[in-house]
Every structure is written in C-alpha cells, then in structure tokens.
Amino acid sequence: MSGTRKARRAAAVAITANRLLDGAVVWRTGTGDWSETFADAAVIAPDVLDTTLAADPLVVGIYAAALTEHATPASWKERIRAFGPTIGQDAAP
Amino acid sequence: MNQALRLTDLPAHLRAGIYRYDSTDRDFLAARVEEFRDQVARRISGELTEDQFKPIRLMNGLYLQLHAYMLRIAIPYGVLSAVQLRQLAVLARRFDRGYGHFTTRQNLQLNWIKLEDAADALAALAEADLHAIQTSGNCIRNVTTDEYAGVARDEIVDPRVYAEILRQWSTLHPEFTYLPRKFKIAITGSTEDRAAVQVHDIGLTIRRDEAGEIGFRVHVGGGLGRAPVIGSVISEFVPEADLIAYLEAILRVYNAQGGRENIHKARIKFLVRDLGIDGFRALVDEEFAAMQRERYRLDPAHVAAIAARFAPPALETLADTAITDPDPAFAIWQAQNTRPNRTPGYVSVTLSLKPVGGIRGGMTADQMDAVAELADTYSLSELRVTHIQNLVLPHVRAIDLPVLWRALTALGLATPNIGLLSDIIACPGLDYCSLANARSIPVAQALSARFADLARQHDIGPLTLNISGCINACAHHHVGHIGILGVDRNGEEYYQVTLGGSATDDAALGAIVGPSFPADGIVDAVETIVQTYLTLRQDGESFLAAYRRLGLAPFRETLYAAA
Ligand code: SF4
C-alpha cells in the first residue's frame, strides 16, 4: 500500500477507505466510526498507524492518507477523494 | 420510467442492423445476473472477502473507483438501438445520477453505482439485450469497429458481420478467460482505417483478393499504455474460412508464452517484441498447422446468416442533392458533422458530445431519451457510439438535415467541431479514476473554452487532441496529433505533451516534446503549439503534415523559450 508508505513520512494522516455498500469515500472518526465528511476524520500521527489499520467488514481498501501540517489532504488525489470531483459532484455534461 | 422493449418486439424496419439476441442468449444473461446477485449478497454478508469478490465483480464490469462503483457497459462494436439507448437512460436515472460517459472502447460508463444495486442494474440492462460481461479482466474485450460500418462509401466489406462473429467466438471462450492480460481487437472494412487497428492487440483489416474472396490483413502486438507500439503485420491475407482458426492460434501462443509474472510486461506486444514478428509468426504458423482446422472453419452459411442480420435496412430511392438552409450555421455544421452514405440521398450524422466547456463523451439521461426519439424518427432507430466519444445517426435522409440540425442544436449536440481541436478525447482522469495521476476532464474543458472560437478551429483545421490521466492511455494520447498525459509529481498534477501521433492508416506514436507542464500551464502550452503551427505551416498543410515536415524542434523552441 504505497499510499500508507508515503503517509508514514507525512505530517499527519487520516484513515480512509471506500464503503462496501456504495463505494463512497469514508474517513475514520475519533470514535472509530466511518464518516463521509472529511472534517470528521481523526487526524493521527503517522507513528501510531500500525494499530489503526485493522480490517473492517463495512469498508474496502483501508489505508492512511497523507495530510499536510494544516490537516488537509496532501495530494490532489486525496483532495478529490475528500471533496468530490472538481467538475462538481453532479458532473453532468 | 420507460418500459424497456425487447428488440424482437419491434417491427423489422425499426431494428435495422442490430444483432438480435435469441432465447439462448437471453437465458444465459438472466442466469448470469442471478448468479451475480447471489455473489453480491454473499459479499455483503461477509461470506466472500474483497479478494475473493473483486475478480467476480470485474468480470461483470463493476469497478470500484474513487468515489463509487463504476459500471462499464458493453456496446458491442458500438452499435446501439434507440430502445437500448432509452434503457441506458433508465439505468442512468434509476441507478446513477442521471448521466453517463461514452468511452474510447465504444462503451458507456456509469460512475455512481451502488454495490447493492449492481445486480438490479445488470438485470435492467439484460432487458434491452445489453450486459457488462468482458468489459474488464484478462479476457478478450469488446471488439471495436468503424462507426460508419455498413454505410460508409469507402467500405469494402461490412465489418459488423465479423465483429459479431468475433463477439460470439470470444464471449466466455473457455480457453481465453484468463489470458496473461486483457486483449483488445479492432476491425475495419473500409479503405480508411477509422478503428485504429494498428494500435490493438490484434487489428483486422478486411480485404478482397483478386478473385474477390474475402480475407483479413492481421496486425498483432500493437498497443498503447506503458510501452506504446504500432502493431506488426503477421499475415497479409487470412482467408475468411480460417479467421477463427488463425486468431485461436495467435491467442494460444500468447496464452502459453505470454508473461504472467509482471503485469506491466504481460500484453501480447511484449511477447511479439521479445520473439520478433518473424519468431512470433513461426510459432503461430506451427500452432495453426497443427490445429484441426475443420473444427474452426468459418462456415459460409454461418457468415451468410449473420450477414443477413445486418442486411441493409429498407431505404428510399433518393438522389444526392445539395441541402441548404437560410441559417448560415447549418452549412458549417453540415460540412463538419455529416458525411454522405453509400446510399444516395442518405448521410451519417455525428452528434458532438463535445460542447464548449462540456465533459467529453458525457450525456444526460434526458439527452439519451431525446436522441433515441430522433433515432426513431430519422435514423431507423439505430445509433453508433464512436471511439472518439461521440454518437452517430447512421441512416439519415439528407432532406431531413435542416430539421434534425435544429433539434440537435436545441439539445446541445450540434457543435460543429467533429475532427477539430475541441473534439478532444479525454478519459475520466483523476476526477473519477482510481488509477489516475492527474485530471483529464477539466483540462479538456479549459482547452475547449480557450479554443471556443469555431472560425479559429476551422482555420486550424483537422487536429486530434487526446488526454489521458495516466500511462494506461485510455484516451489514446500517444496517437493524438497532440497528446497530453497526466503525471504525478509529489502529489501535484503535471502534463507531458507528445506531438505527431496518428491513429489511422499512417499510424504513428507521438514524440515527447520536453519537460512536462504544470496544470496552470498546459492550456497555454497547447496555445503555443497551435500558434507555432499557424506561423510555420505552408499552404493547405495540416497540423500533422506540418509536424512531419518540421519535427519537434520549432515547437520545443517556442514552448521552452522563456525557460
Ligand atoms: S488513462 Fe488512466 S486515468 Fe484515464 S481512465 Fe485510464 S486508467 Fe484512468
């Protein structure tokens, strides 16, 4: 999981996955639930990663996404995962 | 909601040129949907792990993308009936967000599918004789062909007949379900290659020998992606009767000898490269000679039966006449977006899914319904999906063009830009695709806005511009006259530019112009390339011809002059 490898060098990380039932991007919250809202994501120090990546039957492809020092997604890919397509959520032509 | 009709429910004149499923096909599809429904239920209950389920869902065309599941629906060789298009609108509304995207493999992708709905979506597709089988996985994918098949003036033989034969042969072929890698076949039957046969794993060109017998020139080992290569001719003429046997021989050699260890070296092009075309041909010839050829012989009666299903529709006897309209915009559209059919008085009309600022290949469910209506009224209920991400109405009476043009204009589908700069091919890119490095759609939107002036586009002339969001090259950027490839530099989007590609008879791979451009510089870079061409072109010289004369140097100089 190269995303997680990269995340270990990041300022902070958030645990993310896609929800099994609909594929929606979800973020792990401080209480261990999954939220569709990036703002709900628990911001974690990279060095505690190993204990937080246990599999969960509700989601697919759990990994740690790198965040900036301002706790925002560090890459374009994670920004788009967090906030939806840049052509609008309803990207009708 | 529209009630889906079965194709066979329609009167014959409303199902021209559409291959009609029989009850065996339908029973198979229904059983397949129910099997998948059960597999989805077992995944949701936890009985199947994601590792176990993933290959199953991919075999049914269901991908997990960035924000949702994506369903890739096969449109066999790009031929679509009005009934089927209406049913795609039903799916887009019921299971997605009311729109879909046509792709370079002449497929439709729905981007917001829920796993819980996937089996229902497949069942709804099957109602219109559609499916998503073999749109993913290491199998033979949807065979693609010329969008003007059956109507083109330069056609030698209708490629749909053989595309259908190949569909039947390759669908669930027991030996070729787990190839080393995916396998793409394209076929053309005209003098002009509109199916990009030289950049497919196998590319077939239908020809006639001196006696008038049908055969196929076979290209093998072409492909784009990480190591793009133009295919090599393995045979100049495979007789019709031996087509299946010969393709079996190629596939068997590939299946046995193709690399399986490294996914990036598993396409047939690597095997052909490693053995050399002569070495590869020798193995195929050996396999071919050892086969029980009679078993694979293409029976002329079978070919004739399939050809009958694509029999030309009943057309009126008309003459080719000049069609005019008081609105000068009509003539511009007619010149750019229509082409005469071989039947006098009939034309093929290309619907541009490339409006200024629009999403390339995107279509709303409302547009699909409206276009289905137009297909019923003006094109014998038939449509084609092009690998350039547009639609074609293939059987339009020229005298209907003015009224059809007005209807298409009202729908936003009459931008007169077919073959021009803004007819950009763009993959979903980082807005949807989990493999992407960078966004494609917004770059295409920005370019189409920058070059919105149609008079300027017409002055620039024929120009293909293809944008892929990663090296998988779904938008065929290597063969665009201008190719743009999204690359990732430390989480930021950059774009590498290639020049001089071509996907047609003079197929060529573009050459990298130099260091890549940041997202906020790529539109200016294209502007500079176009300006350089306009400054240096000779009388009547197209972009590609000018590039071939001039090479990269002048473009490099202007692009990097300030650096
Ligand atoms: S080229 Fe890459 S980014 Fe574009 S659709 Fe294909 S895999 Fe996705």
XYZ file of C-alpha atoms and ligand atoms in Angstrom:
664
model
C 0.000 0.000 0.000
C 2.146 2.807 -1.288
C -0.302 5.450 -0.003
C 0.304 4.242 3.518
C 4.065 4.100 2.982
C 4.021 7.699 1.820
C 1.762 8.619 4.697
C 4.334 7.450 7.244
C 6.503 10.378 6.136
C 3.600 12.844 6.218
C 2.929 15.500 8.841
C -0.252 13.691 9.810
C -2.614 11.097 8.388
C -6.281 10.216 8.276
C -7.581 6.677 7.876
C -9.769 6.303 4.849
C -11.496 3.640 2.740
C -14.458 3.117 0.442
C -17.719 1.949 1.973
C -18.580 -1.570 0.851
C -22.242 -0.965 0.054
C -21.946 2.070 -2.181
C -18.227 2.696 -2.628
C -18.441 6.143 -1.024
C -15.223 7.597 0.373
C -15.266 7.403 4.159
C -12.957 8.674 6.892
C -12.392 7.114 10.280
C -13.539 9.355 13.093
C -12.174 9.716 16.594
C -14.788 7.261 17.889
C -13.857 4.607 15.331
C -16.924 5.141 13.132
C -16.800 5.955 9.441
C -17.947 9.336 8.149
C -18.430 10.618 4.621
C -17.343 14.062 5.804
C -13.631 14.717 5.681
C -13.917 17.234 8.533
C -14.963 14.365 10.818
C -11.738 12.449 10.175
C -9.477 11.825 13.145
C -6.075 13.366 12.480
C -3.432 10.873 13.540
C 0.301 10.977 13.960
C 1.905 8.638 11.403
C 3.820 6.704 14.046
C 0.642 5.167 15.521
C -0.511 3.787 12.154
C 0.024 0.081 12.717
C -2.661 -0.209 15.356
C -5.301 1.699 13.403
C -5.378 -0.199 10.111
C -7.241 -3.332 11.169
C -9.684 -4.621 8.550
C -13.337 -3.657 8.867
C -16.134 -5.544 7.074
C -18.031 -2.317 6.358
C -15.334 -0.882 4.119
C -12.906 -1.798 1.340
C -9.263 -0.850 0.913
C -8.385 0.846 4.186
C -5.263 2.982 4.093
C -3.740 6.056 5.646
C -3.976 9.192 3.545
C -1.238 11.765 3.964
C -2.264 15.157 5.328
C -0.449 18.475 5.346
C 0.586 20.244 8.520
C -2.756 22.055 8.265
C -4.593 18.713 8.385
C -5.774 18.981 4.790
C -5.292 16.210 2.196
C -1.722 16.363 0.919
C -2.276 15.249 -2.687
C -4.677 16.105 -5.474
C -5.972 12.560 -5.359
C -6.866 12.821 -1.669
C -8.349 16.272 -2.137
C -10.632 14.871 -4.842
C -11.497 11.857 -2.714
C -12.278 14.135 0.202
C -14.280 16.787 -1.610
C -15.565 15.055 -4.753
C -14.918 15.583 -8.460
C -13.647 19.066 -9.240
C -16.181 19.212 -12.039
C -18.931 19.176 -9.430
C -20.493 16.301 -7.505
C -23.195 16.285 -10.122
C -20.846 16.260 -13.026
C -23.486 16.124 -15.701
C -22.140 17.160 -19.084
C -39.932 5.259 -16.260
C -39.837 3.876 -19.767
C -40.819 0.271 -20.042
C -37.970 -1.460 -21.869
C -38.980 -3.174 -25.055
C -37.247 -6.209 -26.384
C -35.709 -5.676 -29.785
C -37.743 -8.510 -31.213
C -40.907 -6.696 -30.142
C -40.156 -4.069 -32.727
C -41.237 -4.180 -36.345
C -38.406 -5.138 -38.665
C -37.928 -1.666 -40.102
C -37.226 -0.342 -36.603
C -34.390 -2.729 -35.915
C -32.201 -2.299 -38.901
C -28.690 -3.575 -38.497
C -28.955 -4.585 -34.858
C -27.925 -8.090 -33.998
C -30.895 -9.638 -32.248
C -30.451 -11.985 -29.330
C -32.202 -15.299 -29.361
C -33.718 -17.014 -26.337
C -30.469 -18.848 -25.564
C -28.607 -15.536 -25.320
C -31.340 -14.152 -23.065
C -31.480 -17.190 -20.798
C -27.738 -17.040 -20.425
C -27.813 -13.337 -19.495
C -30.627 -13.867 -16.986
C -28.778 -16.742 -15.328
C -25.602 -14.691 -15.203
C -27.400 -11.792 -13.488
C -28.885 -14.083 -10.846
C -25.513 -15.674 -10.222
C -24.041 -12.217 -9.672
C -26.948 -11.241 -7.401
C -26.082 -14.204 -5.202
C -22.378 -13.316 -5.239
C -23.123 -9.717 -4.217
C -25.315 -10.952 -1.350
C -22.502 -13.219 -0.185
C -20.040 -10.336 -0.330
C -22.349 -8.078 1.672
C -22.929 -10.789 4.280
C -19.181 -11.212 4.629
C -19.135 -14.750 3.273
C -16.908 -13.595 0.415
C -13.870 -11.425 1.135
C -12.979 -8.498 -1.114
C -10.089 -10.515 -2.516
C -12.483 -13.292 -3.489
C -15.156 -10.940 -4.782
C -13.077 -8.466 -6.760
C -12.388 -10.744 -9.768
C -16.080 -11.680 -9.816
C -17.313 -8.109 -9.909
C -14.722 -7.161 -12.504
C -15.920 -9.991 -14.726
C -19.312 -8.319 -14.536
C -17.934 -4.912 -15.456
C -18.128 -3.462 -11.941
C -15.079 -1.459 -10.858
C -14.512 0.328 -7.568
C -13.391 3.841 -8.455
C -12.508 6.868 -6.351
C -15.998 7.762 -5.127
C -18.264 4.853 -6.005
C -18.579 1.694 -8.036
C -18.432 2.192 -11.801
C -20.327 0.009 -14.239
C -18.790 -0.350 -17.686
C -21.489 -1.381 -20.120
C -20.512 -3.106 -23.352
C -21.946 -1.652 -26.525
C -20.929 -4.439 -28.909
C -18.868 -2.849 -31.699
C -20.558 0.442 -30.892
C -23.930 -0.431 -32.430
C -26.875 0.680 -30.348
C -30.628 0.719 -30.928
C -32.929 3.506 -29.820
C -34.561 1.019 -27.434
C -31.193 0.274 -25.878
C -30.297 3.960 -25.551
C -33.604 4.560 -23.758
C -32.793 1.731 -21.420
C -29.385 3.259 -20.719
C -31.260 6.440 -19.766
C -33.404 4.360 -17.414
C -30.275 2.962 -15.782
C -28.648 6.394 -15.540
C -31.716 7.737 -13.723
C -32.524 4.778 -11.552
C -29.048 3.692 -10.502
C -26.802 6.678 -11.156
C -27.029 10.454 -11.117
C -28.799 10.890 -14.419
C -25.847 10.776 -16.793
C -23.159 8.525 -18.241
C -19.924 8.755 -20.199
C -19.114 7.149 -23.537
C -15.567 5.829 -23.786
C -12.912 5.140 -26.395
C -13.885 1.453 -26.379
C -17.347 2.441 -27.587
C -18.710 1.568 -24.120
C -20.793 3.546 -21.633
C -19.636 4.076 -18.066
C -21.937 4.885 -15.164
C -19.916 6.412 -12.364
C -22.105 6.312 -9.272
C -23.374 2.755 -8.947
C -24.054 1.186 -5.540
C -22.999 -2.387 -4.916
C -26.434 -3.144 -3.516
C -27.996 -2.041 -6.837
C -25.495 -3.677 -9.172
C -27.457 -6.865 -9.889
C -30.657 -4.886 -10.493
C -28.732 -2.652 -12.885
C -27.460 -5.690 -14.790
C -30.979 -7.146 -14.885
C -32.268 -3.870 -16.329
C -29.506 -3.964 -18.941
C -30.400 -7.527 -19.891
C -33.969 -6.366 -20.579
C -32.506 -4.493 -23.549
C -30.087 -7.298 -24.540
C -27.151 -5.438 -23.010
C -24.587 -6.548 -20.484
C -21.253 -5.672 -18.922
C -19.520 -9.014 -19.400
C -15.879 -8.919 -20.522
C -15.597 -5.182 -20.091
C -12.877 -5.928 -17.559
C -10.468 -8.717 -16.676
C -7.809 -10.529 -18.648
C -10.087 -11.649 -21.434
C -10.989 -10.571 -24.961
C -12.732 -7.227 -24.570
C -15.496 -5.591 -26.577
C -14.471 -5.721 -30.245
C -14.431 -2.234 -31.733
C -15.006 -1.136 -35.289
C -15.694 1.724 -37.668
C -18.655 3.852 -36.596
C -19.737 4.100 -40.233
C -19.808 0.324 -40.733
C -22.472 -0.698 -43.212
C -22.981 2.782 -44.616
C -19.518 4.147 -45.497
C -18.825 4.940 -49.128
C -15.300 3.543 -48.926
C -16.378 0.267 -47.350
C -15.184 -2.948 -48.942
C -16.973 -5.346 -46.599
C -19.229 -4.658 -43.600
C -17.026 -5.249 -40.522
C -20.022 -5.699 -38.181
C -20.556 -9.199 -39.553
C -17.088 -10.279 -38.449
C -17.210 -8.214 -35.259
C -20.331 -10.193 -34.325
C -18.654 -13.474 -35.262
C -15.725 -12.485 -33.046
C -18.104 -11.486 -30.253
C -19.731 -14.898 -30.350
C -16.380 -16.664 -30.547
C -14.727 -14.692 -27.747
C -17.622 -14.410 -25.310
C -16.816 -16.731 -22.428
C -14.307 -18.653 -24.526
C -13.219 -21.349 -22.046
C -9.577 -21.195 -23.066
C -9.251 -17.408 -23.107
C -10.972 -16.267 -19.923
C -7.679 -15.992 -18.032
C -5.200 -14.652 -20.527
C -1.927 -13.156 -19.275
C -3.566 -9.743 -19.706
C -6.548 -8.029 -21.312
C -6.883 -8.403 -25.056
C -8.331 -5.874 -27.481
C -9.366 -6.481 -31.069
C -10.417 -3.883 -33.636
C -11.672 -4.467 -37.150
C -12.166 -2.250 -40.159
C -13.671 -2.980 -43.554
C -13.006 0.305 -45.338
C -10.084 1.790 -47.178
C -9.664 4.421 -44.469
C -8.895 2.956 -41.053
C -11.327 4.519 -38.592
C -10.876 1.814 -35.975
C -7.190 2.344 -35.088
C -6.360 -1.271 -35.963
C -2.610 -0.752 -35.716
C -2.688 0.007 -32.008
C -4.660 -3.022 -30.871
C -3.501 -6.417 -29.643
C -4.987 -7.712 -32.875
C -6.114 -5.405 -35.667
C -8.041 -6.792 -38.616
C -8.434 -5.132 -41.989
C -10.912 -6.806 -44.300
C -9.754 -7.100 -47.894
C -10.669 -8.886 -51.068
C -8.142 -10.793 -53.141
C -8.005 -10.685 -56.926
C -10.720 -13.309 -57.161
C -12.929 -11.183 -54.910
C -12.623 -13.572 -51.964
C -12.779 -12.053 -48.505
C -9.785 -12.233 -46.206
C -8.073 -10.288 -43.438
C -4.797 -8.479 -43.034
C -3.802 -9.160 -39.445
C -1.786 -6.773 -37.318
C -0.594 -8.094 -33.997
C 1.142 -6.679 -30.942
C 0.021 -3.094 -31.240
C -0.981 -1.237 -28.125
C -0.658 1.934 -26.122
C -0.203 2.128 -22.359
C 3.199 1.979 -20.724
C 5.169 0.819 -23.766
C 3.282 2.029 -26.836
C 3.927 0.201 -30.074
C 2.470 0.108 -33.557
C 1.400 -3.424 -34.430
C 3.242 -5.581 -36.963
C 1.641 -7.358 -39.888
C 1.631 -11.065 -39.109
C -0.374 -12.014 -42.194
C -1.354 -10.058 -45.272
C -4.306 -12.281 -46.060
C -6.014 -14.832 -43.859
C -8.914 -16.301 -45.849
C -12.338 -15.804 -44.292
C -12.775 -19.510 -43.606
C -9.604 -19.555 -41.479
C -10.224 -16.371 -39.479
C -11.204 -18.064 -36.227
C -8.551 -20.764 -36.533
C -5.860 -18.162 -37.120
C -6.949 -15.997 -34.191
C -7.130 -19.114 -31.994
C -3.555 -19.884 -32.996
C -2.401 -16.365 -32.055
C -4.258 -16.469 -28.747
C -2.937 -19.927 -27.911
C 0.660 -18.893 -28.488
C 0.082 -15.795 -26.360
C -1.741 -17.731 -23.646
C 1.070 -20.269 -23.421
C 4.067 -17.964 -23.799
C 2.929 -14.526 -22.655
C 4.491 -13.279 -19.439
C 2.339 -13.625 -16.341
C 4.820 -12.600 -13.661
C 4.909 -8.884 -14.342
C 1.575 -7.215 -15.063
C 3.404 -4.415 -16.865
C 5.008 -6.852 -19.319
C 2.090 -9.173 -19.932
C 0.383 -7.733 -23.001
C 0.978 -9.575 -26.260
C 3.098 -6.687 -27.559
C 5.917 -7.699 -25.203
C 5.872 -11.286 -26.456
C 5.916 -10.093 -30.076
C 8.743 -7.699 -29.248
C 10.797 -10.369 -27.467
C 10.360 -13.001 -30.182
C 10.405 -10.567 -33.090
C 7.498 -10.638 -35.521
C 9.123 -13.416 -37.559
C 9.716 -15.560 -34.491
C 6.187 -14.977 -33.267
C 4.761 -15.729 -36.719
C 6.683 -19.006 -36.843
C 5.080 -20.128 -33.577
C 1.616 -19.105 -34.765
C 2.123 -20.897 -38.079
C 3.218 -24.013 -36.227
C 0.159 -23.889 -33.987
C -2.090 -23.174 -36.959
C -0.671 -26.098 -38.927
C -1.234 -28.459 -36.002
C -4.852 -27.427 -35.435
C -7.868 -29.361 -36.567
C -8.729 -26.598 -38.950
C -12.069 -28.060 -39.967
C -13.269 -27.621 -36.395
C -12.688 -23.889 -36.566
C -13.627 -23.392 -40.186
C -15.924 -20.432 -40.613
C -18.894 -21.912 -42.406
C -20.049 -19.643 -45.253
C -23.647 -20.432 -44.297
C -22.988 -19.122 -40.767
C -21.373 -15.979 -42.153
C -24.307 -15.503 -44.506
C -26.793 -15.960 -41.646
C -25.067 -13.285 -39.584
C -24.704 -11.020 -42.607
C -28.451 -11.355 -43.112
C -28.987 -9.970 -39.634
C -27.061 -6.891 -40.716
C -28.860 -6.679 -44.014
C -29.169 -3.113 -45.241
C -32.368 -1.539 -43.993
C -35.154 -0.748 -46.411
C -34.184 2.693 -47.696
C -35.958 5.011 -50.054
C -34.670 5.609 -53.546
C -33.313 9.109 -53.339
C -30.809 11.186 -55.218
C -27.841 13.053 -53.791
C -28.948 16.661 -53.725
C -27.424 19.735 -52.158
C -29.254 20.602 -48.953
C -29.316 24.250 -47.918
C -30.807 26.302 -45.148
C -31.231 30.065 -44.750
C -29.247 29.933 -41.494
C -25.519 30.015 -42.429
C -24.690 27.982 -39.300
C -26.377 24.998 -40.912
C -23.860 24.784 -43.745
C -20.953 24.843 -41.286
C -22.497 22.028 -39.250
C -23.393 20.019 -42.340
C -19.845 20.246 -43.672
C -18.257 19.261 -40.367
C -20.670 16.803 -38.719
C -22.244 14.847 -41.581
C -20.885 12.592 -44.296
C -22.602 11.042 -47.298
C -23.521 7.367 -47.113
C -23.048 4.980 -49.954
C -26.827 5.017 -50.466
C -27.634 8.169 -52.445
C -29.623 10.752 -50.526
C -28.599 9.371 -47.123
C -25.996 10.679 -44.709
C -24.448 9.780 -41.359
C -24.759 12.497 -38.750
C -22.277 12.774 -35.915
C -23.712 14.159 -32.686
C -20.991 16.096 -30.919
C -20.734 15.176 -27.249
C -18.073 17.894 -27.038
C -19.756 21.252 -26.395
C -17.624 24.183 -25.304
C -16.720 23.599 -21.654
C -18.559 20.267 -21.574
C -17.423 16.874 -20.338
C -16.103 14.870 -23.293
C -18.385 11.920 -24.076
C -20.849 12.832 -21.338
C -24.569 12.587 -21.851
C -27.562 13.116 -19.596
C -30.450 10.677 -19.386
C -32.723 13.361 -20.844
C -30.411 13.749 -23.824
C -30.345 9.959 -24.267
C -34.138 9.839 -24.381
C -34.319 12.746 -26.794
C -31.661 11.241 -29.065
C -33.445 7.876 -29.019
C -36.519 9.742 -30.218
C -34.525 11.363 -33.019
C -33.053 7.981 -33.958
C -36.578 6.577 -34.243
C -37.700 9.477 -36.401
C -34.647 10.000 -38.586
C -32.300 7.008 -38.454
C -34.319 3.784 -38.476
C -33.879 3.562 -34.689
C -30.174 2.943 -34.957
C -27.145 4.697 -33.472
C -23.438 4.175 -33.246
C -21.020 5.032 -30.465
C -17.687 6.265 -31.791
C -14.293 5.673 -30.219
C -13.911 9.456 -30.386
C -16.686 9.610 -27.722
C -19.470 10.893 -29.979
C -22.671 9.327 -31.301
C -23.684 8.790 -34.914
C -27.115 8.562 -36.521
C -26.189 6.358 -39.488
C -29.268 6.375 -41.745
C -30.475 9.968 -42.080
C -32.193 11.228 -45.236
C -30.258 14.288 -46.339
C -33.508 16.166 -46.842
C -34.187 15.811 -43.106
C -30.950 17.523 -42.136
C -32.261 21.068 -41.544
C -34.958 19.927 -39.127
C -32.645 17.395 -37.453
C -29.983 20.073 -37.073
C -32.434 22.326 -35.246
C -33.446 19.509 -32.924
C -29.807 18.651 -32.170
C -28.959 22.306 -31.630
C -31.726 22.557 -29.040
C -30.220 19.540 -27.264
C -26.698 20.992 -27.305
C -25.493 18.178 -29.585
C -24.746 20.116 -32.764
C -21.405 21.754 -32.021
C -19.772 21.712 -35.488
C -16.406 20.528 -34.230
C -16.043 16.917 -35.394
C -12.378 16.300 -36.203
C -11.370 19.739 -34.972
C -9.300 20.736 -31.957
C -12.181 20.764 -29.458
C -13.319 17.247 -30.464
C -10.960 16.209 -27.671
C -10.824 12.636 -26.414
C -10.462 12.665 -22.634
C -10.563 9.811 -20.151
C -12.270 10.242 -16.736
C -8.901 11.021 -15.141
C -8.424 11.889 -11.502
C -11.960 13.175 -11.030
C -13.192 9.561 -11.064
C -10.486 7.036 -11.818
C -8.583 5.355 -9.004
C -5.553 4.789 -11.233
C -5.202 8.398 -12.367
C -2.264 10.704 -11.759
C -3.965 13.870 -12.888
C -7.285 15.220 -14.072
C -8.260 14.990 -17.733
C -11.785 16.386 -17.860
C -11.047 19.903 -16.582
C -8.066 20.209 -18.940
C -10.322 19.258 -21.860
C -12.960 21.712 -20.643
C -10.427 24.516 -20.352
C -8.986 23.775 -23.797
C -12.425 23.701 -25.381
C -13.168 27.069 -23.760
C -9.845 28.579 -24.885
C -10.443 27.411 -28.454
C -14.181 28.067 -28.393
C -13.995 30.288 -31.462
C -15.138 27.886 -34.179
C -13.857 30.054 -37.003
C -10.426 29.732 -35.456
C -10.791 25.974 -35.082
C -11.764 25.698 -38.728
C -8.727 27.782 -39.636
C -6.513 25.442 -37.597
C -8.063 22.510 -39.463
C -8.023 18.792 -38.660
C -6.371 18.198 -35.321
C -6.790 15.381 -32.807
C -6.056 16.082 -29.170
C -6.167 13.239 -26.645
C -5.799 13.497 -22.867
C -5.118 10.523 -20.591
C -4.920 10.830 -16.815
C -2.235 8.164 -16.542
C 0.032 5.917 -18.573
C -2.757 3.385 -19.128
C -3.618 5.665 -22.033
C -7.373 5.083 -22.136
C -7.665 8.278 -24.202
C -5.015 7.018 -26.654
C -2.841 10.085 -26.087
C 0.139 8.506 -27.882
C -1.762 8.620 -31.175
C -3.239 12.095 -30.835
C -1.702 14.735 -33.105
C -1.282 16.434 -29.758
C -1.199 14.006 -26.837
C -1.420 15.013 -23.197
C -0.525 12.635 -20.390
C -1.185 13.381 -16.725
C 1.763 12.674 -14.441
C 2.121 12.982 -10.695
C 4.954 14.997 -9.226
C 4.841 14.772 -5.452
C 1.068 14.852 -5.365
C 0.800 17.688 -7.877
C -0.586 17.378 -11.391
C 1.743 17.786 -14.360
C 1.140 17.142 -18.035
C 3.543 15.642 -20.538
C 2.947 16.591 -24.163
C 3.575 14.451 -27.238
C 3.322 15.613 -30.839
C 2.832 13.841 -34.145
C 0.786 10.801 -33.160
C -1.749 9.335 -35.550
C -4.317 6.567 -35.102
C -5.251 5.962 -38.685
C -3.589 4.388 -41.760
C -0.383 6.333 -41.219
C -0.346 5.290 -37.545
C 2.450 6.869 -35.530
C 3.330 7.381 -31.903
C 3.780 10.938 -30.722
C 7.199 12.138 -29.583
C 7.625 13.741 -26.166
C 8.194 17.433 -26.691
C 10.136 18.081 -23.488
C 9.638 18.568 -19.734
C 6.030 18.370 -18.566
C 3.856 21.385 -17.807
C 2.079 22.261 -14.554
C -1.721 22.241 -14.506
C -1.885 26.009 -14.864
C 0.451 25.958 -17.859
C -0.960 23.201 -20.048
C -3.594 25.259 -21.869
C -1.012 27.921 -22.724
C 1.326 25.194 -23.916
C -1.277 23.933 -26.389
C -1.881 27.516 -27.471
C 1.842 27.905 -28.158
C 1.940 24.666 -30.151
C -1.005 25.759 -32.257
C 0.460 29.225 -32.789
C 3.760 27.726 -33.858
C 1.958 25.579 -36.379
C -0.082 28.510 -37.714
C 3.083 30.566 -38.135
C 5.078 27.855 -39.886
C 2.505 25.993 -41.935
C 2.605 26.060 -45.703
C -0.436 26.473 -47.900
C -3.104 23.909 -47.030
C -0.758 21.982 -44.747
C -2.456 20.196 -41.857
C -1.031 20.171 -38.343
C 0.203 16.607 -38.737
C 1.771 17.257 -42.144
C 3.493 20.371 -40.799
C 4.793 18.472 -37.789
C 6.148 15.731 -40.039
C 7.964 18.290 -42.138
C 9.256 20.376 -39.252
C 9.863 17.862 -36.467
C 9.861 18.730 -32.776
C 12.489 21.470 -32.856
C 10.406 24.584 -33.619
C 7.734 23.537 -31.139
C 10.370 22.940 -28.472
C 11.887 26.324 -29.117
C 8.643 28.227 -28.687
C 7.436 26.142 -25.762
C 10.566 26.430 -23.707
C 11.867 29.764 -24.987
C 11.160 31.604 -21.760
C 12.631 28.901 -19.524
S -5.917 6.598 -18.673
Fe -5.542 6.208 -16.540
S -6.670 7.849 -15.525
Fe -7.502 7.706 -17.564
S -9.248 6.297 -17.316
Fe -7.467 5.099 -17.987
S -6.647 4.298 -16.080
Fe -7.964 6.027 -15.535
